[in-house]
């Protein structure tokens, strides 16, 4: 590892994304435009040589955050800074440099590789577009495949996606991202579509890349146990908002937000993700999200102010940097009894 470990690569401040909803029926007669509040006021920091996990149930806005960071969506509001510089104008030089430095890995490795093209095509294209052939394409290709542990490289280089296993395809997708020589990787549920038996291998590869290439990684998952295993820091998303954050060990062993506590309690088996209905109740509408704390209709500790006032990030005080957006941690409120989570997070 170089001495730059921990240096800030990507910073996100107050990021929001609202998708307009098409009006139908009687709504066409009114002027009211409705929108899905997919992501609201999300702030996070990605650092060199560190993995940040973003955990949440389906529909909580995780992929939208990744797509905003990959510049695939335009934010409704908020700022994204790469090495301190805001990225605003699309298509300009700074924008192109950004999309090279921040690469995304998608959930479905089959969907993200073109079935009519070989591994050689996918990787050569990435190396050429980003000017990273180093004058010797064959050598650069061998190096990429070796880096993702597809060895010997000649066994894989001329294969088509359908000739590879899911895990091998995801390794090719990772190699393609590395062809850009990125500083940050956005991995959106990179192992959730793979066989349970090979998930760990792909996560270990990402960890190895983090260490050897000093990459900043955003690891998106619905599986909080894998966040504990793999990530340095964990953020918990609920209904488009980040509700808790801190180092992964603390967030998974001493969860502070009632939603995180329920999420951990309801996931006894790390290979079986908690479903929304197991957490109790349904996730709220994002078209008209609940006022105050968005978790208030499902929260066992709900208080009057939770229904009207949005809780800010409040320090928990057990470890530096551990916070929750929950009124229970405001001064003068009696805290709920801690839940036993050590075994559950396994
Ligand atoms: N392009 C889009 N247009 C409209 N709504 C969208 C779009 N993308 C996502 N959404 C909505 O935003 C919310 C968050 O979705 P998503 O970010 O995919 O969540 P997750 O990845 O956590 O499952 C969902 O309600 C989803 O239906
Ligand atoms: S702010 Fe209130 S409703 Fe929201 S999680 Fe905390 S106690 Fe529950
Ligand atoms: Mg998603």
XYZ file of C-alpha atoms and ligand atoms in Angstrom:
382
model
C 0.000 0.000 0.000
C 1.207 3.477 -0.735
C 1.119 6.345 1.727
C -1.925 7.743 -0.077
C -4.230 5.221 1.618
C -7.151 7.015 3.201
C -6.901 10.031 0.905
C -10.315 11.284 -0.221
C -11.100 10.315 -3.823
C -14.810 10.997 -4.188
C -17.075 13.176 -2.073
C -20.822 13.449 -2.316
C -22.763 16.230 -0.618
C -26.531 16.359 -0.234
C -27.207 14.289 -3.335
C -30.866 13.885 -4.360
C -32.629 12.297 -7.298
C -36.359 12.667 -7.938
C -37.797 10.868 -10.955
C -40.877 12.483 -12.468
C -43.958 10.252 -12.542
C -46.035 10.296 -15.692
C -49.490 11.709 -14.983
C -52.507 9.700 -15.930
C -56.318 9.927 -15.663
C -57.556 12.789 -13.529
C -54.034 13.923 -12.729
C -53.764 15.189 -16.305
C -56.298 17.848 -15.398
C -54.306 19.115 -12.443
C -51.016 20.931 -12.527
C -49.449 18.862 -9.820
C -46.365 16.991 -11.035
C -45.471 14.036 -8.865
C -42.076 12.423 -8.489
C -40.406 9.388 -6.967
C -38.053 10.574 -4.231
C -35.524 7.831 -4.978
C -32.547 9.460 -3.242
C -32.633 12.350 -0.781
C -29.761 14.259 0.759
C -27.144 11.504 0.562
C -23.608 12.424 1.597
C -20.649 10.063 1.565
C -16.892 9.942 1.096
C -14.862 7.298 -0.725
C -11.202 6.994 0.203
C -8.203 5.291 -1.366
C -7.688 1.738 -0.215
C -11.028 1.619 1.601
C -14.353 -0.106 0.981
C -17.563 1.709 1.887
C -20.644 -0.508 1.979
C -24.094 0.847 1.237
C -26.679 -1.531 2.674
C -30.440 -1.439 2.261
C -33.462 -3.366 1.117
C -34.659 -3.424 -2.473
C -35.985 -0.063 -3.639
C -34.095 1.970 -1.013
C -32.199 3.920 -3.688
C -28.824 2.133 -3.726
C -28.566 1.680 -7.489
C -29.704 5.244 -8.058
C -26.826 6.471 -5.882
C -24.374 4.337 -7.899
C -25.807 5.583 -11.181
C -25.557 9.185 -10.001
C -21.915 8.628 -9.058
C -21.260 6.991 -12.434
C -22.834 10.034 -14.147
C -25.548 7.848 -15.668
C -28.183 10.076 -14.033
C -28.148 13.801 -13.543
C -28.736 14.709 -9.874
C -31.807 16.738 -8.923
C -29.578 18.494 -6.404
C -26.324 18.040 -4.558
C -22.674 17.979 -5.512
C -20.188 15.287 -6.483
C -16.483 16.108 -6.212
C -13.579 14.051 -7.520
C -10.329 15.007 -5.793
C -12.068 18.121 -4.520
C -13.260 19.293 -7.948
C -16.979 19.404 -8.725
C -18.136 17.562 -11.815
C -20.752 19.604 -13.546
C -20.582 20.022 -17.291
C -21.391 16.875 -19.221
C -19.153 16.011 -22.136
C -16.329 18.379 -21.160
C -12.750 17.344 -20.453
C -13.303 17.112 -16.704
C -16.379 14.972 -17.267
C -14.467 12.530 -19.505
C -11.675 12.306 -16.995
C -14.265 11.622 -14.277
C -15.954 8.760 -16.126
C -12.550 7.163 -16.675
C -11.559 7.449 -13.030
C -14.892 6.259 -11.602
C -15.877 2.866 -13.015
C -19.006 0.849 -12.326
C -19.509 -2.909 -11.988
C -23.095 -4.074 -12.445
C -25.090 -6.767 -10.708
C -25.663 -8.927 -13.775
C -22.364 -9.866 -15.443
C -24.197 -11.508 -18.332
C -26.233 -8.410 -19.128
C -23.196 -6.148 -18.930
C -21.071 -8.110 -21.463
C -22.057 -8.159 -25.122
C -22.808 -11.824 -26.028
C -21.500 -11.495 -29.611
C -18.045 -10.338 -28.520
C -15.125 -12.185 -26.942
C -13.226 -11.347 -23.782
C -10.444 -9.977 -26.010
C -12.851 -7.504 -27.621
C -14.281 -6.237 -24.324
C -10.910 -5.736 -22.690
C -9.110 -4.338 -25.782
C -11.860 -1.792 -26.219
C -11.566 -0.589 -22.633
C -7.757 -0.380 -22.827
C -7.864 1.508 -26.157
C -10.627 3.970 -25.231
C -8.733 4.948 -22.120
C -5.304 4.905 -23.778
C -3.946 2.210 -21.494
C -2.449 -0.338 -23.898
C 1.040 0.828 -22.970
C 2.146 0.195 -26.560
C 1.706 -3.579 -26.188
C -1.930 -4.639 -26.280
C -1.263 -8.382 -25.871
C 0.817 -7.778 -22.792
C -1.766 -5.393 -21.337
C -4.524 -7.969 -21.929
C -2.525 -10.708 -20.227
C -1.890 -8.423 -17.309
C -5.587 -7.533 -16.897
C -6.682 -11.172 -16.929
C -3.950 -12.128 -14.488
C -4.997 -9.303 -12.190
C -8.530 -10.742 -11.921
C -7.087 -14.246 -11.489
C -8.270 -15.621 -14.833
C -5.102 -17.600 -15.450
C -3.536 -18.710 -17.629
C -4.844 -15.738 -19.685
C -4.779 -17.657 -22.998
C -7.433 -20.004 -21.657
C -9.934 -17.107 -21.375
C -8.931 -14.417 -23.865
C -10.827 -15.747 -26.910
C -13.891 -17.003 -25.047
C -17.399 -15.612 -25.520
C -19.414 -14.628 -22.424
C -21.650 -17.726 -22.685
C -18.581 -19.969 -22.465
C -17.749 -18.596 -19.013
C -19.322 -19.173 -15.596
C -21.105 -16.311 -13.801
C -18.079 -15.753 -11.567
C -15.694 -15.704 -14.537
C -17.940 -13.234 -16.352
C -17.975 -10.948 -13.346
C -14.158 -11.145 -13.275
C -14.095 -10.078 -16.934
C -16.420 -7.169 -16.095
C -14.028 -6.185 -13.290
C -11.042 -6.492 -15.665
C -12.822 -4.253 -18.156
C -13.321 -1.628 -15.434
C -9.633 -1.924 -14.498
C -8.738 -1.327 -18.166
C -9.616 2.317 -17.522
C -7.052 2.443 -14.711
C -9.679 3.850 -12.320
C -9.348 5.343 -8.858
C -12.813 4.378 -7.682
C -14.994 1.329 -8.318
C -18.758 1.398 -7.836
C -19.824 -2.214 -7.328
C -23.619 -2.507 -7.413
C -24.512 -5.859 -5.799
C -21.552 -7.454 -7.636
C -22.068 -10.944 -6.191
C -25.804 -11.173 -5.550
C -26.495 -12.980 -8.843
C -23.609 -15.425 -8.414
C -23.721 -18.883 -6.842
C -23.256 -18.673 -3.096
C -20.158 -20.877 -3.402
C -18.239 -18.393 -5.553
C -19.316 -15.101 -3.972
C -16.508 -15.054 -1.481
C -13.907 -15.544 -4.232
C -15.131 -12.454 -6.098
C -15.303 -10.368 -2.891
C -11.790 -11.477 -2.001
C -10.641 -10.440 -5.474
C -12.145 -6.963 -4.950
C -10.428 -6.743 -1.586
C -7.128 -7.750 -3.172
C -7.561 -5.024 -5.833
C -8.397 -2.476 -3.164
C -5.135 -3.288 -1.437
C -2.847 -3.709 -4.435
C -4.206 -0.845 -6.562
C -5.246 1.319 -3.615
C -8.749 1.688 -5.062
C -11.673 3.395 -3.380
C -14.648 1.026 -3.535
C -18.360 1.594 -3.012
C -19.851 -1.825 -2.288
C -23.619 -1.910 -2.639
C -25.442 -4.841 -1.072
C -28.673 -5.938 0.586
C -26.668 -8.348 2.721
C -25.462 -6.611 5.866
C -23.354 -9.623 6.911
C -21.186 -9.270 3.805
C -20.695 -5.594 4.628
C -19.215 -6.576 7.954
C -16.891 -9.048 6.284
C -15.797 -6.905 3.397
C -16.217 -3.173 4.102
C -14.267 -0.764 6.283
C -17.214 1.599 6.632
C -20.950 0.873 6.368
C -23.827 3.172 5.478
C -27.433 2.030 5.860
C -30.044 3.293 3.388
C -33.741 3.445 4.126
C -36.305 4.810 1.666
C -33.811 6.986 -0.186
C -31.967 8.327 2.857
C -28.826 7.250 4.680
C -29.975 6.532 8.238
C -26.806 5.229 9.906
C -23.081 5.220 9.290
C -19.850 4.247 10.962
C -17.124 1.652 10.835
C -18.535 -1.687 9.693
C -17.757 -3.550 12.884
C -19.650 -1.013 15.010
C -22.642 -0.633 12.685
C -23.131 -4.396 12.413
C -22.336 -5.284 16.047
C -23.870 -2.271 17.784
C -26.487 -0.959 15.360
C -28.033 2.256 16.634
C -30.865 3.015 14.231
C -34.024 0.952 14.859
C -34.130 0.038 11.158
C -30.563 -1.313 11.189
C -31.402 -3.255 14.355
C -34.406 -4.867 12.673
C -32.418 -5.553 9.517
C -29.758 -7.420 11.469
C -32.243 -9.266 13.661
C -34.157 -10.499 10.636
C -31.098 -11.807 8.783
C -30.018 -14.858 10.791
C -28.683 -16.565 7.682
C -26.110 -14.424 5.872
C -26.832 -16.176 2.583
C -30.502 -15.365 2.722
C -31.131 -11.641 2.503
C -33.772 -10.141 4.779
C -36.947 -9.337 2.918
C -38.868 -6.160 3.509
C -41.846 -8.008 4.990
C -39.567 -9.754 7.494
C -38.410 -6.418 8.810
C -42.063 -5.793 9.622
C -44.345 -3.678 7.478
C -43.761 -2.426 3.979
C -41.335 0.196 2.761
C -43.123 3.536 2.383
C -44.247 5.167 -0.828
C -41.451 7.235 -2.309
C -43.946 9.380 -4.179
C -45.362 10.694 -0.939
C -42.782 9.675 1.663
C -43.806 9.876 5.341
C -43.154 13.242 6.965
C -40.466 13.464 9.624
C -38.499 10.219 9.889
C -39.329 8.004 6.910
C -39.125 4.924 9.124
C -41.773 6.195 11.552
C -44.703 4.028 10.277
C -42.656 0.863 11.000
C -40.611 1.942 13.987
C -41.156 0.204 17.353
C -39.787 3.289 19.171
C -41.732 5.973 17.309
C -42.333 9.241 19.208
C -44.531 12.230 18.349
C -41.752 14.370 16.914
C -40.692 11.507 14.594
C -43.887 12.076 12.588
C -43.166 15.709 11.884
C -39.443 16.475 12.220
C -36.710 15.018 10.059
C -34.008 13.635 12.370
C -30.487 14.964 11.657
C -27.306 12.872 11.889
C -26.695 12.429 15.607
C -23.485 11.086 17.136
C -23.937 7.847 19.066
C -20.827 8.345 21.145
C -19.636 4.717 21.365
C -17.029 4.985 18.579
C -15.789 8.018 16.672
C -17.733 8.540 13.467
C -20.722 6.389 14.446
C -23.983 8.260 13.837
C -27.680 7.656 13.247
C -30.429 9.861 11.886
C -32.808 9.075 14.725
C -34.403 11.180 17.473
C -33.560 8.535 20.072
C -30.029 9.941 20.074
C -31.069 13.509 20.710
C -30.152 14.816 24.153
C -32.471 13.904 26.976
C -34.135 10.890 25.332
C -33.924 7.501 27.089
C -32.239 4.992 24.768
C -33.922 1.682 23.884
C -32.375 -1.532 25.224
C -29.655 -2.756 22.876
C -30.549 -5.765 20.735
C -28.445 -8.912 20.712
C -26.919 -8.983 17.269
C -23.516 -10.625 17.557
C -24.666 -14.055 16.373
C -27.157 -12.760 13.836
C -24.588 -10.803 11.890
C -22.428 -13.956 11.711
N -35.235 5.538 -14.020
C -36.166 5.537 -13.060
N -37.353 6.136 -13.220
C -38.288 6.163 -12.244
N -38.113 5.595 -11.028
C -36.947 4.972 -10.793
C -35.912 4.900 -11.795
N -34.846 4.220 -11.265
C -35.218 3.878 -10.009
N -36.469 4.325 -9.730
C -37.190 4.168 -8.453
O -36.358 4.669 -7.436
C -36.453 3.877 -6.261
C -35.073 3.367 -5.866
O -34.651 2.416 -6.827
P -33.187 1.779 -6.827
O -32.193 2.866 -6.753
O -33.104 0.875 -7.994
O -33.171 0.957 -5.455
P -32.279 -0.299 -5.005
O -31.080 -0.378 -5.899
O -31.941 -0.005 -3.573
O -33.163 -1.498 -5.126
C -37.454 2.772 -6.581
O -38.706 3.191 -6.118
C -37.419 2.718 -8.085
O -38.655 2.268 -8.595
S -36.484 8.984 14.492
Fe -38.221 8.080 15.584
S -39.334 6.866 14.065
Fe -37.312 7.328 13.218
S -36.095 5.583 13.740
Fe -35.763 7.060 15.364
S -37.291 6.561 16.933
Fe -37.901 5.494 15.063
Mg -30.336 -1.959 -7.033
